[in-house]
C-alpha cells in the first residue's frame, strides 16, 4: 500500500521536526537563548501536529506534541523513592557555618574538602526517573514529588508539560555527560514558579473568583498537584536540576561534575553556582546571592553548601533526616515589627469582601510598607488580631507583604480594639453572606455599587475589552453622575458627555469615545470574559467562544454541552448556567448586542474530527454502552475495528479490559478512557 511505502520518509520527516523542536525548546527554556521567533516555533510545531494527525500510529510518547497527555483519573498514584529524599540542616549565621565546616573537616579526616555553593531555590523538590530507550538514549519514565521523603506522588503527566524537562535524552548527550548507556538514572531538583508566572496565575485566579496563592512556592506546589495537565502546561513552571543518581547512588564524580553532567544532559542548572574552600568564601558567595536576590525573577531563601567530593560525602554520611555533607544557609526573612492601625474592607466584582491591614509605615527590605494582605475573615480570627496590635510583617522577594505573627511583650502591648468582620456591605449596607465551605463573605446585593464599579473596571481592563483611559477616576465619575448603570451603557456615551467629566479635555474625551467604540470589535471570547462569570478566565472564555460561536448558543447551552468543552467541568458549567439564568444578565447581553458589540466567533470545525482514525473498544465503559460509543465515533467520522493492530489509532479501555489492552501496550498504541474519548469527540 502507498501508506507503507511513504512511511519511512514521513517517519524521517517527523523525527527531524521533533529534533528541531527539541533543540529550540532547549535553547529557549533551558539556555534562555532562543534562535527563532515564537511564530517560527509554532509553525514547526503545527507542521508536526499535522503530520501526526494524519499518521497517529507514528506518534511517539516523547514527541514535543505529547507534553500534555491524559490525566490521572482519580488522584495521584504513590510510588517509592529509589533512595529517601532527605531534608537539609539549617544555618543562619557565619558562626554556625564555621561549626559545620569544622565538623566536616574532622569527619573527613585526611580527605581534602571543597564545597559547591548553590542557590537555595524556593519551590518543591521533585525526582525524575529516566529509563533506557531505543538507540542508546533515555526517556522520562516518571516524575515524583518528595512526599514524605520515602514515597512521593506520581505527577508524571504534569512534569511532562514543563519544557525545561527533557522528555528524551540522546545517546550523544549521555556520552557527553559520562552517564552509562542502557541504564536507568534519576535527576532530582527544584520546581519553581517564576514571579511573573506567579503574578499571572493569581491575576487569572482572581478573574475566575478563586482564592489567590499566597506565594510562588505554594503556587508551584499547588500546580504540580493539579489534576489537569493542560492547566499545568500554562503555568510556566521551571525545573532546575541539582542531583544525578545512578542505581540509587549519587553521581560518583562529585557535585561540581554532577552539575556539569546535568547541563550536558540538557537540564537547566542554575547558573549562580560556585566552588568555595573556606567560610569566608561561603559568606562572600552568600552576600553576593543576597544582593542579586531581588533581580533573579524567582524566589530563593538561602544558599546550599555541599561537600564536592563523592568520597568525602560517603565518609560523612547521614543523620536521620539530612546528609552531614550539606547544609542550607537560610537568609533571615525580610521582616519588621509595626503597628496595626486598622483593617480596611474592599468589595470586589463578585461582591467578595477582602480585608487589608492598614499599617504604621515600616521599612522592610528597601521599601516602605503600609498595607498587607489579611486574606479573609478566618485569617484574622486565627491570628486573633486586634487593632493597635504590634505585628511582625514579612516580605519575600517581590511578593505582597504578609502579617506573620502578633508580637506581645513589654514594649509591645496588645491592642485593645477587637475587630469584627462586618455583617453589612461597607459600600451599600446590604447583608453579607458566607456560603458553606467558602472562606469569603459576599455582599448579597446584585446592584451593589461596588460590584458595578469593579465590573466596569474589569470589563475595561487590558486583556478583556481593553478600553484604555477608562480607569478608577473615570469610572468613579461616571457612576457618581449616574451616567452608566451597566457596562452596556458605556456604548451610549457621547463625546459631549465625556468631555463634561473632570480632567477630560475635548481630545481625551474623543480618545476615550473611540476606545469604547473600538472595543465593540474585541470579539466573543473577550465579551464572555468581560461579563465576569465566576471561574471563567481568559482560556475558558476562548474555549467557550470557539465551541459555541455565538453568545446566543452559549446562553442556551445545557450542562452536558458546556461540559463537552475542554477544561469545563461541573463547577464551571454550573457557574455559566447560574449566570445566564438571571434575567438581568440576559438583559445585559441583549443590550450589548443592540449597542453593536460583536458577539460571534468562528466556530471550531467539528465535522469529522475523527476522520482517518481507527478505534478499538475494550472493557466496560463507565457511562456509554459499546454501541453508543461506536455510534459516537462513527458520527464523528472515525472507524471502529474489532482487533488491535498497528493501524489502530486509539484503544478505548474501560473496566476489566482484557487482552486487547495488553496488545495495545505491546504495540505502543495509545490507550484512552471514556473521558479521553469524549475529549477527542469534543475536538
Ligand atoms: S540539595 C538531601 N540543593 O531545599 C536533600 N536542595 O531545605 C538535599 N532546595 O528539600 C537537597 N535548592 O527542596 C538542594 N540547590 C539546592 C536546593 C535545594 C532548594 C530545597 C530542596 C530541599 C530543601 C531543604
XYZ file of C-alpha atoms and ligand atoms in Angstrom:
707
model
C 0.000 0.000 0.000
C 1.075 3.552 -0.639
C 0.873 4.200 3.063
C 3.635 1.751 3.873
C 5.826 2.962 1.039
C 5.545 6.536 2.250
C 6.153 5.655 5.881
C 9.978 5.726 6.057
C 10.061 9.181 4.502
C 7.368 10.501 6.734
C 8.958 8.978 9.799
C 12.220 10.690 8.892
C 10.492 13.996 8.353
C 8.674 13.714 11.678
C 11.858 12.786 13.550
C 13.625 15.752 12.000
C 10.871 18.128 13.079
C 10.943 16.660 16.583
C 14.692 17.142 16.836
C 14.375 20.726 15.652
C 11.626 21.432 18.164
C 13.603 19.811 20.994
C 16.620 21.894 20.130
C 14.617 25.116 20.130
C 12.877 24.206 23.396
C 16.269 23.636 24.965
C 17.568 26.953 23.620
C 14.520 28.785 24.907
C 13.586 27.084 28.172
C 16.965 25.872 29.396
C 19.594 28.184 27.952
C 17.420 31.296 27.742
C 18.891 31.930 24.294
C 16.223 31.452 21.600
C 17.324 31.422 17.970
C 13.910 31.644 16.337
C 10.738 33.628 16.945
C 7.686 32.185 18.690
C 5.870 32.252 15.362
C 8.574 30.173 13.678
C 8.487 27.735 16.565
C 4.688 27.499 16.295
C 4.967 26.882 12.568
C 7.304 23.921 13.140
C 5.016 22.601 15.861
C 1.959 22.888 13.607
C 3.699 21.086 10.808
C 4.500 18.210 13.147
C 0.978 18.197 14.583
C -0.469 17.950 11.094
C 1.746 15.021 10.189
C 0.917 13.299 13.445
C -2.795 13.826 12.938
C -2.508 12.153 9.546
C -0.335 9.333 10.917
C -1.363 8.800 14.525
C 0.362 5.436 14.519
C 3.685 7.249 14.154
C 3.263 9.399 17.271
C 5.978 8.737 19.856
C 5.461 9.415 23.566
C 8.480 11.730 23.684
C 7.287 13.870 20.780
C 7.174 17.589 21.681
C 3.452 17.461 20.824
C 2.859 14.950 23.593
C 3.677 17.111 26.594
C 0.024 17.408 27.531
C -1.445 13.939 27.610
C -4.006 12.020 29.585
C -4.796 12.993 33.113
C -4.752 10.674 36.093
C -8.357 9.564 36.536
C -8.575 9.768 40.302
C -5.788 11.419 42.248
C -2.133 10.500 42.006
C -0.621 7.082 42.455
C 2.032 6.771 45.155
C 5.488 5.422 44.409
C 8.555 4.625 46.454
C 11.723 6.719 46.082
C 14.858 4.884 44.979
C 16.621 6.470 47.932
C 14.898 8.688 50.508
C 14.614 12.365 49.634
C 16.059 13.910 52.752
C 15.980 17.389 54.113
C 18.839 19.758 54.971
C 20.086 21.107 58.262
C 19.975 24.883 58.501
C 22.487 27.543 59.455
C 21.632 31.196 59.981
C 24.993 32.752 60.841
C 28.648 32.609 59.801
C 29.316 31.126 63.234
C 27.045 28.177 62.532
C 28.767 27.651 59.192
C 32.117 27.640 60.978
C 30.902 24.912 63.336
C 29.684 22.866 60.424
C 32.901 23.346 58.424
C 34.926 22.242 61.458
C 32.839 19.076 61.858
C 33.119 18.293 58.167
C 36.911 18.516 58.326
C 37.044 16.372 61.447
C 34.929 13.635 59.940
C 36.568 13.774 56.522
C 39.923 13.041 58.067
C 42.657 13.246 55.500
C 40.295 13.705 52.555
C 40.531 17.158 51.007
C 37.335 19.192 51.343
C 35.932 21.716 48.923
C 32.334 22.857 48.666
C 29.924 23.786 45.912
C 27.688 26.747 46.661
C 24.257 26.803 45.013
C 21.209 28.985 45.421
C 18.507 27.543 47.621
C 15.533 27.749 45.299
C 12.187 28.235 46.983
C 9.990 25.677 45.276
C 9.327 21.995 45.714
C 11.721 19.162 45.148
C 10.890 16.502 42.601
C 12.586 13.368 41.333
C 12.608 12.468 37.648
C 13.214 8.888 36.598
C 14.698 8.159 33.204
C 14.783 4.765 31.595
C 16.939 3.420 28.809
C 15.137 3.813 25.475
C 15.784 2.871 21.868
C 19.039 3.772 20.125
C 21.066 4.128 23.312
C 19.167 7.122 24.633
C 16.898 7.568 27.628
C 13.317 8.593 28.148
C 11.436 10.251 31.022
C 9.515 7.468 32.748
C 8.210 9.057 35.928
C 8.148 12.266 37.932
C 7.621 12.071 41.694
C 7.039 14.680 44.365
C 9.058 14.451 47.549
C 6.005 13.386 49.548
C 7.098 12.166 52.970
C 10.618 11.559 51.683
C 10.077 7.800 51.365
C 7.151 7.757 48.955
C 6.048 10.509 46.642
C 3.146 11.128 44.326
C 3.400 10.169 40.694
C 2.916 13.509 38.941
C 4.437 12.422 35.628
C 1.691 13.840 33.419
C 2.206 17.266 34.993
C 6.002 17.162 34.939
C 5.917 16.292 31.238
C 4.308 19.655 30.460
C 7.333 21.561 31.769
C 9.507 22.492 28.819
C 12.696 22.648 30.868
C 12.300 18.907 31.500
C 13.641 16.841 28.588
C 11.257 14.052 27.595
C 14.110 12.197 25.986
C 17.882 12.303 26.129
C 20.052 11.216 23.245
C 22.915 8.764 23.254
C 25.231 11.626 22.381
C 24.110 13.638 25.414
C 24.615 10.631 27.695
C 28.088 10.151 26.295
C 28.998 13.813 26.849
C 27.686 13.665 30.396
C 29.579 10.400 31.011
C 26.392 8.700 32.088
C 26.391 4.982 31.217
C 24.067 3.986 28.383
C 21.363 1.407 28.775
C 20.874 2.169 32.448
C 18.126 3.900 34.388
C 19.039 7.085 36.215
C 17.360 9.740 38.269
C 17.535 13.526 38.287
C 16.454 15.495 41.327
C 15.923 19.185 41.561
C 13.599 22.010 42.384
C 10.467 23.012 40.598
C 9.856 26.763 40.884
C 7.307 29.244 39.679
C 8.952 32.455 38.421
C 7.497 35.621 39.940
C 5.989 36.779 36.638
C 4.203 33.458 36.222
C 3.016 33.698 39.823
C 1.516 37.151 39.242
C -0.135 35.902 36.078
C -1.565 32.850 37.833
C -3.025 34.924 40.637
C -4.472 37.532 38.280
C -6.183 34.711 36.437
C -7.458 33.127 39.648
C -8.780 36.499 40.741
C -10.680 36.845 37.467
C -12.077 33.378 37.944
C -13.159 34.058 41.510
C -10.660 31.601 43.015
C -8.578 32.325 46.125
C -5.102 33.650 45.348
C -1.982 31.604 46.107
C -0.031 33.073 48.998
C 3.438 32.843 47.436
C 5.203 31.334 44.426
C 6.198 28.211 46.357
C 2.601 27.387 47.285
C 1.578 28.181 43.777
C 4.221 25.814 42.361
C 3.239 23.089 44.820
C -0.460 23.548 44.099
C 0.182 23.490 40.374
C 2.294 20.325 40.403
C -0.565 18.615 42.221
C -3.276 19.877 39.852
C -5.206 17.047 38.274
C -5.357 18.639 34.849
C -2.032 18.703 32.954
C -3.380 21.199 30.413
C -3.633 23.735 33.231
C -0.142 22.904 34.462
C 1.150 23.499 30.923
C 0.029 27.139 31.048
C 1.544 27.920 34.423
C 5.177 28.456 33.417
C 6.842 26.184 35.979
C 10.599 25.774 35.675
C 12.705 22.820 36.765
C 16.266 23.377 37.989
C 18.303 20.176 38.334
C 20.885 19.624 41.088
C 21.328 15.897 41.696
C 22.004 12.931 39.458
C 21.600 9.412 40.816
C 22.600 6.236 39.099
C 21.458 2.993 40.700
C 20.213 4.962 43.696
C 23.697 6.355 44.293
C 24.855 9.954 43.813
C 26.944 10.591 40.701
C 30.393 9.378 41.676
C 32.380 12.241 40.197
C 31.174 14.720 42.818
C 28.801 17.692 42.931
C 30.566 20.063 40.511
C 30.769 17.258 37.968
C 27.094 16.461 38.658
C 26.032 19.980 37.723
C 28.173 19.814 34.570
C 26.736 16.423 33.637
C 23.177 17.670 34.140
C 23.929 20.593 31.846
C 25.252 18.185 29.218
C 22.092 16.100 29.548
C 20.038 19.157 28.583
C 18.731 20.143 32.006
C 18.506 23.636 33.311
C 21.123 24.100 36.020
C 21.120 27.308 37.987
C 23.966 29.458 36.663
C 24.635 31.060 40.042
C 26.928 28.415 41.432
C 30.423 28.435 42.800
C 33.197 26.490 44.441
C 34.372 27.612 47.849
C 37.023 26.424 50.289
C 36.505 28.452 53.457
C 33.727 30.023 55.488
C 34.890 33.445 54.331
C 34.404 32.388 50.745
C 30.987 30.958 51.638
C 29.946 34.293 53.163
C 31.152 36.121 50.086
C 29.002 33.893 47.868
C 26.046 34.360 50.254
C 26.337 38.168 50.288
C 26.550 38.168 46.544
C 23.458 35.951 46.246
C 21.538 38.188 48.622
C 22.364 41.249 46.575
C 21.123 39.589 43.393
C 18.074 38.156 45.071
C 15.536 40.790 44.071
C 16.567 40.669 40.405
C 16.534 36.912 39.845
C 12.891 36.705 38.801
C 12.281 33.689 41.045
C 12.446 33.289 44.783
C 15.348 31.921 46.776
C 15.527 31.601 50.536
C 19.207 30.924 51.040
C 22.301 29.146 49.769
C 23.034 25.411 49.842
C 26.605 24.311 50.518
C 27.600 20.780 49.552
C 30.840 18.899 50.043
C 32.053 18.434 46.491
C 33.886 15.115 46.576
C 31.808 11.964 46.478
C 34.342 10.063 48.572
C 34.143 12.677 51.306
C 30.335 12.660 51.075
C 30.323 8.926 51.697
C 32.704 9.231 54.592
C 30.477 11.901 56.197
C 27.215 10.031 55.704
C 23.817 10.956 57.095
C 21.949 11.766 60.248
C 18.357 10.554 60.397
C 16.965 13.407 58.400
C 19.771 15.051 56.480
C 23.174 14.494 54.895
C 26.105 15.608 57.027
C 27.812 16.734 53.845
C 25.402 19.546 53.001
C 23.806 22.483 54.796
C 21.331 25.230 53.973
C 22.292 28.751 54.919
C 18.931 30.484 55.255
C 18.509 34.198 54.656
C 16.700 35.773 57.550
C 13.268 36.782 56.289
C 12.960 40.424 55.448
C 10.754 41.498 58.261
C 9.851 44.366 60.542
C 7.643 44.969 63.521
C 4.986 47.625 63.188
C 1.553 48.544 64.453
C -1.789 47.569 63.001
C -3.717 50.819 62.701
C -6.847 49.475 61.126
C -8.413 46.941 58.814
C -9.889 48.077 55.551
C -12.534 46.074 53.744
C -12.888 46.345 49.977
C -15.663 44.855 47.884
C -14.738 43.104 44.654
C -16.569 42.434 41.419
C -18.121 39.247 42.721
C -19.179 41.034 45.891
C -16.356 39.415 47.854
C -15.176 41.321 50.938
C -11.383 41.428 51.238
C -9.637 42.641 54.405
C -6.367 44.572 54.195
C -4.151 45.510 57.137
C -3.504 49.242 57.381
C -0.095 49.549 58.991
C 2.012 52.269 60.501
C 4.517 52.676 57.632
C 7.582 50.469 58.110
C 10.743 49.978 56.096
C 11.216 46.353 55.009
C 13.955 45.197 52.671
C 14.298 48.547 50.974
C 10.643 49.546 50.600
C 8.070 51.272 52.769
C 5.117 49.095 53.581
C 1.805 50.426 54.841
C -0.543 47.641 53.797
C -0.510 43.888 53.991
C -2.952 41.240 52.905
C -5.112 39.540 55.526
C -6.766 37.045 53.119
C -10.165 36.571 54.764
C -12.141 36.596 57.994
C -10.726 33.254 59.148
C -7.169 34.527 58.899
C -7.967 37.485 61.184
C -9.724 35.156 63.588
C -6.870 32.647 63.627
C -4.329 35.390 64.342
C -6.653 36.879 66.953
C -5.826 40.317 65.533
C -6.852 43.445 67.429
C -6.483 46.997 66.196
C -3.416 48.500 67.868
C -1.571 45.160 67.933
C 2.114 45.057 67.097
C 2.685 42.644 64.276
C 5.657 41.184 62.505
C 5.368 41.713 58.769
C 7.421 39.774 56.249
C 8.342 40.286 52.658
C 9.826 37.595 50.470
C 11.223 38.798 47.151
C 8.652 40.909 45.361
C 5.615 39.281 46.890
C 2.889 41.167 48.711
C 3.867 41.589 52.349
C 2.123 39.450 54.891
C 1.364 39.584 58.571
C 3.400 36.748 60.073
C 2.570 36.988 63.762
C 1.326 39.128 66.602
C 4.108 40.354 68.897
C 3.438 40.639 72.613
C 5.979 41.832 75.176
C 6.657 44.786 77.483
C 7.365 47.217 74.691
C 4.622 45.829 72.514
C 1.387 45.547 74.491
C -1.643 44.018 72.790
C -4.157 46.245 71.040
C -7.461 46.892 72.731
C -9.938 47.055 69.890
C -11.436 43.805 68.749
C -12.189 43.691 65.076
C -15.445 42.204 64.000
C -15.890 41.368 60.390
C -18.744 43.477 59.022
C -22.138 41.851 58.679
C -23.108 44.527 56.188
C -21.502 45.553 52.940
C -19.334 48.626 53.590
C -20.355 50.038 50.208
C -24.123 49.582 50.150
C -25.166 48.385 53.605
C -26.797 45.175 52.362
C -26.273 41.999 54.372
C -23.234 39.848 53.623
C -23.385 36.064 53.446
C -20.889 33.276 53.576
C -21.757 30.080 51.818
C -20.983 26.777 53.399
C -17.468 25.589 52.679
C -16.355 29.021 51.428
C -13.842 31.280 53.109
C -15.258 34.538 51.809
C -18.109 36.789 52.783
C -20.054 38.313 49.906
C -22.479 41.190 49.548
C -25.927 39.860 48.599
C -26.972 42.972 46.678
C -26.884 42.267 42.956
C -26.850 46.019 42.317
C -24.182 46.865 44.868
C -22.382 49.966 43.552
C -19.019 48.393 44.375
C -19.848 45.410 42.188
C -20.854 47.708 39.352
C -17.677 49.756 39.756
C -15.462 46.672 39.818
C -17.386 45.128 36.925
C -16.823 48.245 34.833
C -13.124 48.251 35.683
C -12.866 44.561 34.859
C -14.780 44.984 31.592
C -12.499 47.831 30.501
C -9.238 46.245 31.651
C -6.360 45.154 29.480
C -6.803 41.605 28.286
C -10.589 41.985 28.480
C -12.261 44.730 26.378
C -9.097 46.791 26.547
C -10.647 50.259 26.845
C -7.689 52.472 27.545
C -8.439 55.571 29.626
C -11.351 54.012 31.492
C -9.673 53.677 34.868
C -10.592 54.338 38.506
C -11.052 58.090 38.135
C -13.247 57.984 35.029
C -15.380 55.112 36.325
C -15.927 56.850 39.670
C -17.231 59.960 37.903
C -19.459 58.059 35.511
C -21.061 56.321 38.466
C -21.357 59.427 40.611
C -23.149 61.252 37.835
C -25.377 58.304 37.143
C -24.162 58.154 33.538
C -23.826 54.371 33.469
C -25.878 51.726 35.228
C -24.341 48.743 33.466
C -21.413 48.044 31.180
C -23.777 48.308 28.196
C -24.390 51.999 28.971
C -20.758 52.718 28.112
C -21.637 52.384 24.460
C -24.275 55.127 24.632
C -21.839 57.742 25.968
C -21.203 60.656 23.610
C -18.078 62.776 23.189
C -20.048 65.668 24.646
C -20.945 63.766 27.768
C -17.397 62.546 28.221
C -15.885 65.983 27.868
C -18.106 67.071 30.738
C -16.074 64.843 33.063
C -13.458 66.410 35.255
C -9.996 66.401 33.757
C -11.341 65.342 30.376
C -10.472 67.800 27.676
C -12.097 67.553 24.254
C -9.205 65.465 22.956
C -9.126 62.886 25.749
C -12.924 62.640 25.595
C -12.629 61.935 21.885
C -9.930 59.305 22.534
C -11.944 57.564 25.227
C -15.002 57.622 22.964
C -13.046 55.914 20.158
C -11.571 53.401 22.598
C -15.067 52.466 23.746
C -16.367 52.211 20.192
C -13.366 50.134 19.095
C -13.932 47.679 21.897
C -17.095 46.536 20.124
C -14.808 44.537 17.881
C -12.979 42.809 20.729
C -14.664 39.528 19.876
C -16.809 36.939 21.596
C -14.127 35.499 23.885
C -13.378 38.940 25.335
C -17.059 39.661 25.830
C -17.557 36.358 27.648
C -14.636 37.252 29.872
C -15.959 40.778 30.300
C -19.295 39.514 31.631
C -17.420 38.360 34.707
C -18.842 34.868 35.037
C -17.284 33.159 38.030
C -14.378 30.821 37.223
C -14.373 31.878 33.568
C -10.979 33.358 32.770
C -9.208 34.009 29.520
C -8.592 30.450 28.453
C -12.029 29.132 29.344
C -13.649 32.098 27.589
C -11.663 31.338 24.443
C -12.634 27.680 24.509
C -16.302 28.535 25.054
C -16.250 31.069 22.210
C -14.669 28.569 19.827
C -17.122 25.865 20.805
C -20.382 27.827 20.674
C -19.565 30.525 18.145
C -22.202 32.943 19.429
C -23.426 34.319 22.720
C -26.932 33.026 21.991
C -25.720 29.471 21.621
C -23.729 29.789 24.829
C -26.621 31.321 26.775
C -28.888 28.403 25.986
C -26.370 25.589 26.247
C -27.300 22.833 28.700
C -24.774 21.490 31.181
C -23.757 18.491 29.103
C -22.921 20.668 26.111
C -20.903 23.019 28.280
C -19.005 20.124 29.787
C -18.038 18.854 26.392
C -15.663 21.789 26.244
C -12.098 21.057 27.228
C -11.377 22.134 30.814
C -15.018 22.732 31.625
C -16.267 20.572 34.475
C -19.390 20.715 36.633
C -18.130 23.685 38.628
C -17.645 25.960 35.640
C -20.768 24.741 33.823
C -22.822 25.448 36.975
C -21.399 28.984 37.120
C -22.242 29.606 33.444
C -25.764 28.224 33.861
C -26.359 30.286 37.013
C -25.121 33.390 35.290
C -27.443 33.071 32.317
C -30.393 32.049 34.469
C -30.535 35.579 35.825
C -32.819 37.779 33.724
C -30.635 40.822 34.473
C -27.647 39.114 32.873
C -29.628 38.050 29.800
C -30.844 41.636 29.520
C -27.305 42.895 29.683
C -26.305 40.619 26.825
C -29.205 41.900 24.705
C -28.235 45.491 25.432
C -24.627 44.849 24.462
C -25.806 43.248 21.270
C -28.051 46.204 20.486
C -25.155 48.557 21.117
C -23.301 46.766 18.327
C -20.848 44.698 20.356
C -19.682 41.755 18.247
C -20.901 38.516 19.799
C -19.915 35.839 17.367
C -16.728 33.926 16.788
C -15.509 31.480 14.267
C -16.847 28.142 15.354
C -14.341 25.392 15.555
C -14.775 22.931 12.741
C -16.185 19.910 14.368
C -17.249 17.773 11.481
C -15.357 14.560 11.029
C -12.672 15.395 13.560
C -12.004 11.694 13.881
C -11.656 11.162 10.137
C -8.988 8.584 9.321
C -8.717 7.433 12.947
C -9.394 3.835 13.932
C -10.581 2.886 17.402
C -10.799 -0.393 19.261
C -13.136 -0.663 22.249
C -12.400 -2.972 25.172
C -13.802 -3.459 28.671
C -16.836 -1.779 30.204
C -17.009 1.991 29.949
C -18.482 3.896 32.904
C -21.297 5.651 31.032
C -21.526 4.575 27.426
C -22.541 1.184 26.147
C -20.340 -0.216 23.459
C -22.929 0.576 20.794
C -23.277 4.140 21.961
C -19.518 4.636 21.896
C -19.358 3.141 18.408
C -22.155 5.363 17.200
C -20.455 8.474 18.517
C -17.110 7.592 16.960
C -18.686 6.866 13.602
C -20.801 10.002 13.696
C -17.549 11.930 14.035
C -16.040 10.181 11.042
C -13.942 7.576 12.849
C -13.839 3.816 12.351
C -14.283 1.105 14.953
C -12.339 -2.120 14.495
C -12.634 -5.410 16.330
C -8.985 -6.122 16.997
C -5.833 -4.188 17.787
C -3.233 -3.837 15.067
C -0.547 -1.394 14.052
C -3.252 0.547 12.231
C -5.203 1.196 15.413
C -5.071 4.860 16.433
C -6.540 4.520 19.901
C -7.701 1.779 22.209
C -10.575 2.925 24.397
C -10.327 0.891 27.567
C -12.882 0.546 30.322
C -13.047 -1.632 33.369
C -11.854 -5.215 33.059
C -10.226 -4.596 29.742
C -8.601 -7.777 28.547
C -6.071 -8.965 26.034
C -6.744 -6.084 23.656
C -5.259 -3.786 26.241
C -2.132 -5.940 26.528
C -1.848 -5.953 22.774
C -2.160 -2.156 22.750
C 0.704 -1.831 25.220
C 2.769 -4.253 23.229
C 2.269 -2.292 20.005
C 2.566 1.035 21.848
C -0.876 2.124 20.721
C -2.327 4.992 22.670
C -4.825 3.936 25.315
C -7.534 6.322 26.466
C -10.532 6.015 28.758
C -14.092 7.148 28.166
C -13.314 10.690 29.312
C -10.425 10.777 26.842
C -12.740 9.654 24.062
C -15.253 12.354 24.949
C -12.494 14.947 24.765
C -11.472 13.727 21.321
C -15.073 13.872 20.206
C -15.367 17.385 21.535
C -12.443 18.196 19.208
S 20.038 19.663 47.973
C 19.316 15.738 50.751
N 20.111 21.890 46.597
O 15.732 22.804 50.000
C 18.497 16.910 50.301
N 18.181 21.443 47.904
O 15.746 22.587 52.903
C 19.404 17.910 49.708
N 16.447 23.146 47.758
O 14.284 19.608 50.150
C 18.731 18.868 48.855
N 17.517 24.452 46.355
O 13.653 21.141 48.172
C 19.396 21.128 47.446
N 20.322 23.818 45.323
C 19.606 23.049 46.151
C 18.321 23.409 46.599
C 17.643 22.578 47.493
C 16.409 24.267 47.046
C 15.371 22.652 48.653
C 15.026 21.192 48.488
C 15.248 20.572 49.837
C 15.141 21.762 50.740
C 15.897 21.512 52.042
